Coordinates of N, CA, C and O in Angstrom, one line a residue:
M1 N -93.4 -144.7 64.3 CA -92.3 -145.6 64.3 C -92.6 -146.7 65.4 O -92.9 -146.3 66.5
A2 N -92.5 -147.9 65.0 CA -92.7 -149.0 66.0 C -91.3 -149.6 66.3 O -90.5 -149.9 65.4
F3 N -91.1 -149.9 67.6 CA -89.8 -150.4 68.0 C -89.9 -152.0 68.1 O -90.9 -152.5 68.6
M4 N -88.9 -152.6 67.6 CA -88.8 -154.1 67.8 C -87.8 -154.4 68.8 O -87.2 -153.4 69.4
T5 N -87.4 -155.6 69.1 CA -86.5 -155.9 70.1 C -85.1 -155.2 69.9 O -84.7 -154.5 70.7
S6 N -84.5 -155.5 68.8 CA -83.2 -155.0 68.6 C -83.1 -154.1 67.3 O -82.1 -153.6 67.0
R7 N -84.2 -154.0 66.6 CA -84.2 -153.3 65.4 C -85.3 -152.2 65.5 O -86.3 -152.3 66.2
V8 N -85.2 -151.3 64.6 CA -86.3 -150.2 64.5 C -87.0 -150.4 63.2 O -86.3 -150.5 62.2
R9 N -88.3 -150.4 63.3 CA -89.1 -150.5 62.0 C -89.5 -149.0 61.7 O -90.1 -148.4 62.6
V10 N -89.3 -148.6 60.6 CA -89.7 -147.3 60.1 C -90.6 -147.5 58.9 O -90.2 -148.0 57.9
M11 N -91.8 -147.0 59.0 CA -92.8 -147.2 57.9 C -92.3 -146.3 56.7 O -91.8 -145.2 56.9
G12 N -92.6 -146.8 55.5 CA -92.3 -146.0 54.3 C -91.0 -146.3 53.7 O -90.6 -145.6 52.8
T13 N -90.2 -147.2 54.2 CA -88.9 -147.5 53.6 C -88.8 -149.0 53.4 O -89.5 -149.8 54.1
D14 N -88.0 -149.4 52.5 CA -87.8 -150.8 52.4 C -87.0 -151.3 53.6 O -86.0 -150.8 53.9
Q15 N -87.6 -152.3 54.3 CA -87.0 -152.8 55.6 C -85.6 -153.3 55.4 O -84.8 -153.2 56.3
E16 N -85.4 -153.9 54.2 CA -84.0 -154.4 54.0 C -83.0 -153.3 54.0 O -81.9 -153.5 54.5
R17 N -83.3 -152.2 53.4 CA -82.4 -151.1 53.4 C -82.2 -150.5 54.8 O -81.1 -150.2 55.2
L18 N -83.2 -150.4 55.5 CA -83.1 -149.9 56.9 C -82.3 -150.9 57.8 O -81.5 -150.5 58.6
D19 N -82.6 -152.2 57.6 CA -81.8 -153.2 58.3 C -80.3 -153.1 57.9 O -79.4 -153.2 58.8
R20 N -80.0 -152.9 56.7 CA -78.6 -152.7 56.3 C -78.0 -151.5 56.9 O -76.8 -151.5 57.4
F21 N -78.7 -150.4 57.0 CA -78.3 -149.2 57.8 C -77.9 -149.6 59.2 O -76.8 -149.2 59.7
F22 N -78.8 -150.3 59.9 CA -78.5 -150.6 61.3 C -77.4 -151.6 61.4 O -76.6 -151.6 62.4
D23 N -77.2 -152.5 60.4 CA -76.1 -153.4 60.4 C -74.8 -152.6 60.3 O -73.8 -152.9 61.0
L24 N -74.7 -151.6 59.5 CA -73.6 -150.7 59.3 C -73.3 -150.0 60.6 O -72.2 -149.8 61.1
A25 N -74.4 -149.5 61.3 CA -74.2 -148.8 62.5 C -73.7 -149.7 63.6 O -72.8 -149.3 64.4
L26 N -74.1 -150.9 63.6 CA -73.6 -151.9 64.6 C -72.1 -152.3 64.3 O -71.4 -152.5 65.3
N27 N -71.8 -152.3 63.1 CA -70.4 -152.6 62.7 C -69.5 -151.4 63.2 O -68.4 -151.6 63.7
A28 N -70.0 -150.2 63.1 CA -69.3 -149.0 63.7 C -69.2 -149.1 65.2 O -68.1 -148.8 65.8
K29 N -70.2 -149.6 65.8 CA -70.2 -149.8 67.3 C -69.1 -150.8 67.7 O -68.4 -150.6 68.6
R30 N -69.1 -151.9 67.0 CA -68.1 -153.0 67.3 C -66.7 -152.4 67.1 O -65.8 -152.7 67.9
A31 N -66.5 -151.7 66.0 CA -65.2 -151.1 65.8 C -64.8 -150.1 66.9 O -63.7 -150.1 67.4
D32 N -65.7 -149.3 67.3 CA -65.5 -148.4 68.4 C -65.1 -149.2 69.7 O -64.2 -148.8 70.4
D33 N -65.9 -150.2 70.0 CA -65.6 -151.0 71.2 C -64.2 -151.7 71.1 O -63.6 -151.8 72.2
E34 N -63.8 -152.1 70.0 CA -62.5 -152.7 69.8 C -61.4 -151.7 69.9 O -60.3 -152.0 70.5
L35 N -61.5 -150.5 69.4 CA -60.4 -149.5 69.4 C -60.3 -148.8 70.7 O -59.2 -148.6 71.1
R36 N -61.4 -148.5 71.3 CA -61.4 -147.8 72.6 C -60.6 -146.5 72.7 O -61.0 -145.5 73.2
T37 N -59.3 -146.6 72.3 CA -58.4 -145.4 72.6 C -58.1 -144.7 71.3 O -57.4 -143.7 71.3
E38 N -58.5 -145.2 70.2 CA -58.1 -144.6 68.9 C -59.3 -144.6 68.0 O -60.2 -145.4 68.0
F39 N -59.4 -143.5 67.2 CA -60.6 -143.4 66.3 C -60.2 -143.8 64.9 O -59.2 -143.4 64.4
S40 N -61.1 -144.6 64.4 CA -61.0 -145.0 63.0 C -62.4 -144.7 62.3 O -63.4 -145.2 62.8
D41 N -62.4 -143.8 61.4 CA -63.7 -143.4 60.8 C -64.1 -144.2 59.6 O -65.1 -143.9 58.9
A42 N -63.4 -145.3 59.3 CA -63.7 -146.1 58.1 C -65.2 -146.6 58.2 O -65.9 -146.5 57.2
E43 N -65.6 -147.1 59.3 CA -66.9 -147.6 59.5 C -68.0 -146.5 59.5 O -69.1 -146.7 58.9
Y44 N -67.6 -145.4 60.0 CA -68.5 -144.2 59.9 C -68.7 -143.7 58.5 O -69.8 -143.4 58.1
E45 N -67.6 -143.8 57.7 CA -67.7 -143.4 56.3 C -68.6 -144.4 55.6 O -69.3 -143.9 54.7
Q46 N -68.6 -145.6 55.9 CA -69.5 -146.6 55.3 C -70.9 -146.2 55.5 O -71.7 -146.3 54.6
V47 N -71.2 -145.8 56.7 CA -72.6 -145.4 57.0 C -73.0 -144.1 56.2 O -74.0 -144.0 55.6
L48 N -72.1 -143.2 56.2 CA -72.3 -141.9 55.4 C -72.4 -142.2 53.9 O -73.3 -141.6 53.3
D49 N -71.6 -143.1 53.4 CA -71.8 -143.4 52.0 C -73.1 -144.1 51.7 O -73.8 -143.8 50.7
Y50 N -73.5 -145.0 52.6 CA -74.8 -145.6 52.5 C -76.0 -144.6 52.5 O -76.9 -144.7 51.6
V51 N -75.9 -143.7 53.3 CA -76.9 -142.6 53.4 C -76.9 -141.9 52.1 O -78.0 -141.6 51.5
A52 N -75.8 -141.5 51.6 CA -75.7 -140.8 50.3 C -76.2 -141.6 49.2 O -76.8 -141.0 48.2
E53 N -76.1 -142.9 49.2 CA -76.6 -143.8 48.1 C -78.1 -143.9 48.2 O -78.7 -144.4 47.2
H54 N -78.8 -143.5 49.3 CA -80.2 -143.7 49.4 C -80.9 -142.4 49.8 O -81.6 -142.3 50.8
P55 N -80.8 -141.3 48.9 CA -81.4 -140.0 49.3 C -82.9 -140.1 49.4 O -83.5 -139.3 50.2
G56 N -83.6 -141.0 48.8 CA -85.0 -141.1 48.9 C -85.5 -141.7 50.3 O -86.7 -141.5 50.6
D57 N -84.6 -142.2 51.0 CA -84.9 -142.7 52.4 C -84.5 -141.8 53.5 O -84.6 -142.1 54.6
R58 N -84.3 -140.5 53.1 CA -83.8 -139.5 54.1 C -84.8 -139.4 55.3 O -84.3 -139.5 56.4
P59 N -86.1 -139.3 55.1 CA -87.0 -139.2 56.3 C -86.8 -140.4 57.3 O -86.7 -140.3 58.5
Q60 N -86.7 -141.6 56.7 CA -86.6 -142.8 57.5 C -85.2 -142.9 58.1 O -85.1 -143.3 59.3
L61 N -84.2 -142.5 57.4 CA -82.8 -142.5 57.9 C -82.7 -141.5 59.0 O -81.9 -141.7 60.0
A62 N -83.3 -140.4 58.9 CA -83.3 -139.4 59.9 C -83.9 -140.0 61.2 O -83.3 -139.8 62.3
E63 N -85.0 -140.7 61.1 CA -85.6 -141.3 62.3 C -84.6 -142.4 62.8 O -84.5 -142.6 64.1
A64 N -83.9 -143.1 62.0 CA -82.9 -144.1 62.4 C -81.8 -143.4 63.2 O -81.4 -144.0 64.2
F65 N -81.3 -142.3 62.8 CA -80.3 -141.6 63.5 C -80.8 -141.1 64.9 O -80.1 -141.3 65.9
V66 N -82.0 -140.7 64.9 CA -82.6 -140.3 66.2 C -82.7 -141.5 67.1 O -82.4 -141.4 68.3
A67 N -83.1 -142.6 66.5 CA -83.3 -143.8 67.3 C -81.9 -144.2 67.9 O -81.8 -144.6 69.1
I68 N -80.8 -144.1 67.2 CA -79.5 -144.5 67.7 C -79.1 -143.5 68.8 O -78.6 -143.9 69.8
A69 N -79.4 -142.2 68.6 CA -79.1 -141.3 69.6 C -79.8 -141.6 71.0 O -79.2 -141.3 72.0
Y70 N -81.0 -142.1 70.9 CA -81.8 -142.4 72.1 C -81.6 -143.8 72.6 O -82.0 -144.1 73.7
D71 N -81.0 -144.7 71.8 CA -80.7 -146.1 72.2 C -79.4 -146.5 71.7 O -79.3 -147.0 70.6
P72 N -78.3 -146.3 72.4 CA -77.0 -146.6 72.0 C -76.7 -148.1 71.7 O -75.7 -148.4 71.1
S73 N -77.6 -148.9 72.0 CA -77.4 -150.3 71.6 C -77.6 -150.5 70.1 O -77.2 -151.5 69.6
L74 N -78.2 -149.5 69.5 CA -78.4 -149.6 68.0 C -77.2 -149.1 67.2 O -77.1 -149.4 66.0
G75 N -76.3 -148.4 67.9 CA -75.1 -147.9 67.2 C -74.5 -146.8 68.1 O -75.1 -146.4 69.1
P76 N -73.3 -146.4 67.8 CA -72.6 -145.4 68.7 C -73.1 -144.0 68.5 O -73.4 -143.5 67.4
I77 N -73.2 -143.3 69.6 CA -73.6 -141.9 69.6 C -72.6 -141.1 68.7 O -73.0 -140.2 68.0
D78 N -71.4 -141.4 68.8 CA -70.4 -140.7 68.0 C -70.7 -140.8 66.5 O -70.4 -139.9 65.7
L79 N -71.3 -141.9 66.1 CA -71.7 -142.1 64.7 C -72.7 -141.0 64.3 O -72.7 -140.4 63.2
V80 N -73.7 -140.8 65.2 CA -74.7 -139.8 64.9 C -74.1 -138.4 64.8 O -74.4 -137.6 63.9
E81 N -73.2 -138.1 65.7 CA -72.5 -136.8 65.7 C -71.7 -136.6 64.4 O -71.8 -135.6 63.7
Y82 N -70.9 -137.7 64.0 CA -70.1 -137.6 62.8 C -71.0 -137.4 61.6 O -70.7 -136.5 60.8
C83 N -72.0 -138.2 61.5 CA -72.9 -138.1 60.3 C -73.7 -136.7 60.3 O -73.8 -136.1 59.2
M84 N -74.1 -136.3 61.4 CA -74.9 -135.0 61.4 C -73.9 -133.8 61.2 O -74.4 -132.8 60.5
Y85 N -72.7 -133.9 61.6 CA -71.7 -132.9 61.2 C -71.6 -132.8 59.7 O -71.6 -131.7 59.1
A86 N -71.5 -133.9 59.1 CA -71.4 -134.0 57.6 C -72.7 -133.6 56.9 O -72.7 -132.9 55.9
L87 N -73.8 -134.2 57.4 CA -75.1 -134.0 56.7 C -75.8 -132.7 57.0 O -76.6 -132.2 56.2
Q88 N -75.7 -132.3 58.3 CA -76.4 -131.1 58.7 C -77.9 -131.2 58.4 O -78.5 -130.2 57.9
W89 N -78.5 -132.3 58.8 CA -80.0 -132.4 58.6 C -80.8 -131.7 59.7 O -80.8 -132.0 60.9
P90 N -81.5 -130.6 59.3 CA -82.2 -129.8 60.3 C -83.3 -130.6 61.0 O -83.7 -130.3 62.1
E91 N -83.9 -131.6 60.3 CA -85.0 -132.3 60.9 C -84.5 -133.1 62.1 O -85.2 -133.3 63.1
V92 N -83.2 -133.6 62.0 CA -82.7 -134.4 63.2 C -82.3 -133.4 64.3 O -82.6 -133.6 65.5
R93 N -81.7 -132.3 63.9 CA -81.4 -131.2 64.9 C -82.6 -130.8 65.6 O -82.6 -130.6 66.8
G94 N -83.7 -130.6 64.9 CA -85.0 -130.2 65.5 C -85.5 -131.2 66.5 O -86.0 -130.8 67.5
R95 N -85.4 -132.5 66.2 CA -85.8 -133.5 67.1 C -85.0 -133.4 68.4 O -85.5 -133.6 69.5
F96 N -83.7 -133.2 68.3 CA -82.9 -133.1 69.5 C -83.2 -131.8 70.3 O -83.3 -131.9 71.5
I97 N -83.5 -130.7 69.6 CA -83.9 -129.5 70.3 C -85.2 -129.7 71.1 O -85.4 -129.4 72.2
D98 N -86.2 -130.3 70.4 CA -87.5 -130.6 71.0 C -87.3 -131.5 72.2 O -87.9 -131.3 73.3
R99 N -86.5 -132.5 72.1 CA -86.3 -133.4 73.2 C -85.6 -132.7 74.4 O -85.9 -132.9 75.6
L100 N -84.6 -131.9 74.0 CA -83.9 -131.1 75.1 C -84.8 -130.2 75.9 O -84.7 -130.1 77.1
E101 N -85.7 -129.6 75.2 CA -86.6 -128.6 75.9 C -87.5 -129.3 76.9 O -87.9 -128.7 77.9
G102 N -87.9 -130.6 76.6 CA -88.8 -131.3 77.5 C -88.1 -132.3 78.4 O -88.8 -133.0 79.2
E103 N -86.8 -132.4 78.4 CA -86.1 -133.4 79.1 C -85.8 -133.0 80.5 O -85.1 -132.0 80.8
P104 N -86.3 -133.7 81.5 CA -86.1 -133.4 82.9 C -84.7 -133.8 83.5 O -84.2 -133.2 84.4
S105 N -84.1 -134.8 82.9 CA -82.8 -135.3 83.4 C -81.6 -134.5 82.9 O -81.5 -134.3 81.7
E106 N -80.8 -134.0 83.8 CA -79.6 -133.2 83.4 C -78.7 -134.1 82.6 O -78.0 -133.6 81.7
R107 N -78.6 -135.3 83.0 CA -77.6 -136.2 82.3 C -78.1 -136.3 80.8 O -77.3 -136.3 79.9
A108 N -79.4 -136.5 80.6 CA -79.9 -136.6 79.2 C -79.7 -135.3 78.5 O -79.4 -135.3 77.3
R109 N -80.0 -134.2 79.2 CA -79.8 -132.9 78.5 C -78.3 -132.6 78.1 O -78.1 -132.1 77.1
S110 N -77.4 -133.1 79.0 CA -76.0 -133.0 78.6 C -75.7 -133.7 77.4 O -74.9 -133.3 76.5
A111 N -76.2 -135.0 77.3 CA -76.0 -135.8 76.1 C -76.6 -135.1 74.8 O -76.0 -135.1 73.7
L112 N -77.7 -134.5 75.0 CA -78.4 -133.8 73.8 C -77.6 -132.6 73.4 O -77.4 -132.3 72.2
R113 N -77.1 -131.9 74.4 CA -76.3 -130.7 74.1 C -75.0 -131.1 73.3 O -74.6 -130.4 72.3
R114 N -74.4 -132.2 73.7 CA -73.3 -132.8 73.0 C -73.6 -133.1 71.5 O -72.9 -132.8 70.6
L115 N -74.8 -133.8 71.3 CA -75.2 -134.1 70.0 C -75.5 -132.8 69.2 O -75.1 -132.7 68.0
L116 N -76.0 -131.8 69.8 CA -76.3 -130.5 69.1 C -75.0 -129.8 68.6 O -75.0 -129.1 67.6
K117 N -74.0 -130.0 69.4 CA -72.7 -129.4 69.0 C -72.2 -129.8 67.7 O -71.5 -129.1 67.0
A118 N -72.6 -131.1 67.3 CA -72.1 -131.6 66.0 C -72.7 -130.8 64.8 O -72.2 -130.9 63.7
F119 N -73.7 -130.0 65.0 CA -74.3 -129.2 64.0 C -73.6 -127.9 63.8 O -73.9 -127.1 62.9
E120 N -72.6 -127.6 64.7 CA -71.9 -126.3 64.7 C -70.7 -126.4 63.8 O -70.0 -127.5 63.7
P121 N -70.3 -125.4 63.1 CA -69.2 -125.4 62.2 C -67.9 -125.7 62.9 O -67.0 -126.3 62.3
D122 N -67.8 -125.3 64.1 CA -66.6 -125.6 64.9 C -66.7 -126.7 65.9 O -66.2 -126.7 67.0
W123 N -67.4 -127.8 65.5 CA -67.6 -128.9 66.3 C -66.3 -129.4 66.9 O -65.3 -129.7 66.1
P124 N -66.1 -129.5 68.2 CA -64.8 -129.7 68.8 C -64.2 -131.1 68.5 O -63.0 -131.3 68.5
H125 N -65.1 -132.1 68.1 CA -64.6 -133.4 67.9 C -64.2 -133.7 66.4 O -63.7 -134.7 66.0
A126 N -64.4 -132.7 65.5 CA -64.2 -132.9 64.1 C -62.7 -133.2 63.8 O -62.5 -134.1 63.0
E127 N -61.8 -132.7 64.6 CA -60.4 -132.9 64.3 C -59.9 -134.3 64.5 O -58.9 -134.7 64.0
I128 N -60.7 -135.1 65.3 CA -60.2 -136.5 65.5 C -60.5 -137.4 64.3 O -60.0 -138.5 64.3
Y129 N -61.3 -136.9 63.4 CA -61.6 -137.8 62.2 C -60.9 -137.3 61.0 O -60.9 -136.1 60.7
R130 N -60.3 -138.2 60.2 CA -59.6 -137.9 59.0 C -60.4 -137.0 58.1 O -59.9 -136.1 57.5
R131 N -61.6 -137.4 57.9 CA -62.5 -136.7 56.9 C -62.6 -135.2 57.2 O -62.5 -134.4 56.3
F132 N -62.7 -134.9 58.4 CA -62.9 -133.5 58.8 C -61.6 -132.7 59.0 O -61.5 -131.5 58.8
S133 N -60.6 -133.4 59.5 CA -59.3 -132.7 59.8 C -58.7 -132.3 58.5 O -58.1 -131.2 58.4
K134 N -58.9 -133.1 57.4 CA -58.4 -132.7 56.1 C -59.1 -131.4 55.6 O -58.5 -130.6 54.9
C135 N -60.4 -131.3 55.9 CA -61.1 -130.2 55.4 C -60.6 -128.9 56.0 O -60.8 -127.8 55.4
K136 N -60.0 -128.9 57.1 CA -59.6 -127.7 57.8 C -58.1 -127.4 57.6 O -57.6 -126.4 58.1
Q137 N -57.4 -128.2 56.8 CA -56.0 -127.8 56.5 C -55.9 -126.9 55.4 O -56.7 -126.7 54.5

């Protein structure tokens, strides 16, 4: 994977589709920044829908989620948690575990542990999103 200034290039996928993914992620970040005290998962749903519409891009989209997790300027960390709770992609979980094992910074390890919680069935943040709170009723 080669990094550009504000975008991530992932080989093997149509760059326009990947750019669209990152545009949606940035829309979610803007919505998060505007709301600050209230969660609206509409923008997160758009990302999840986009991912579902492009199953053939899964390896590249997995890399894109990892890129967002490591560089929040690409999109919100909460988006990664939300999508991974829904998608349960083991390849993304594995990347976080690998990074956690070699990470010297306690702050970064704490962030990685938070990301990994999204793969658990009882993810504590699930209830703040309409999509997941309905599932538990």
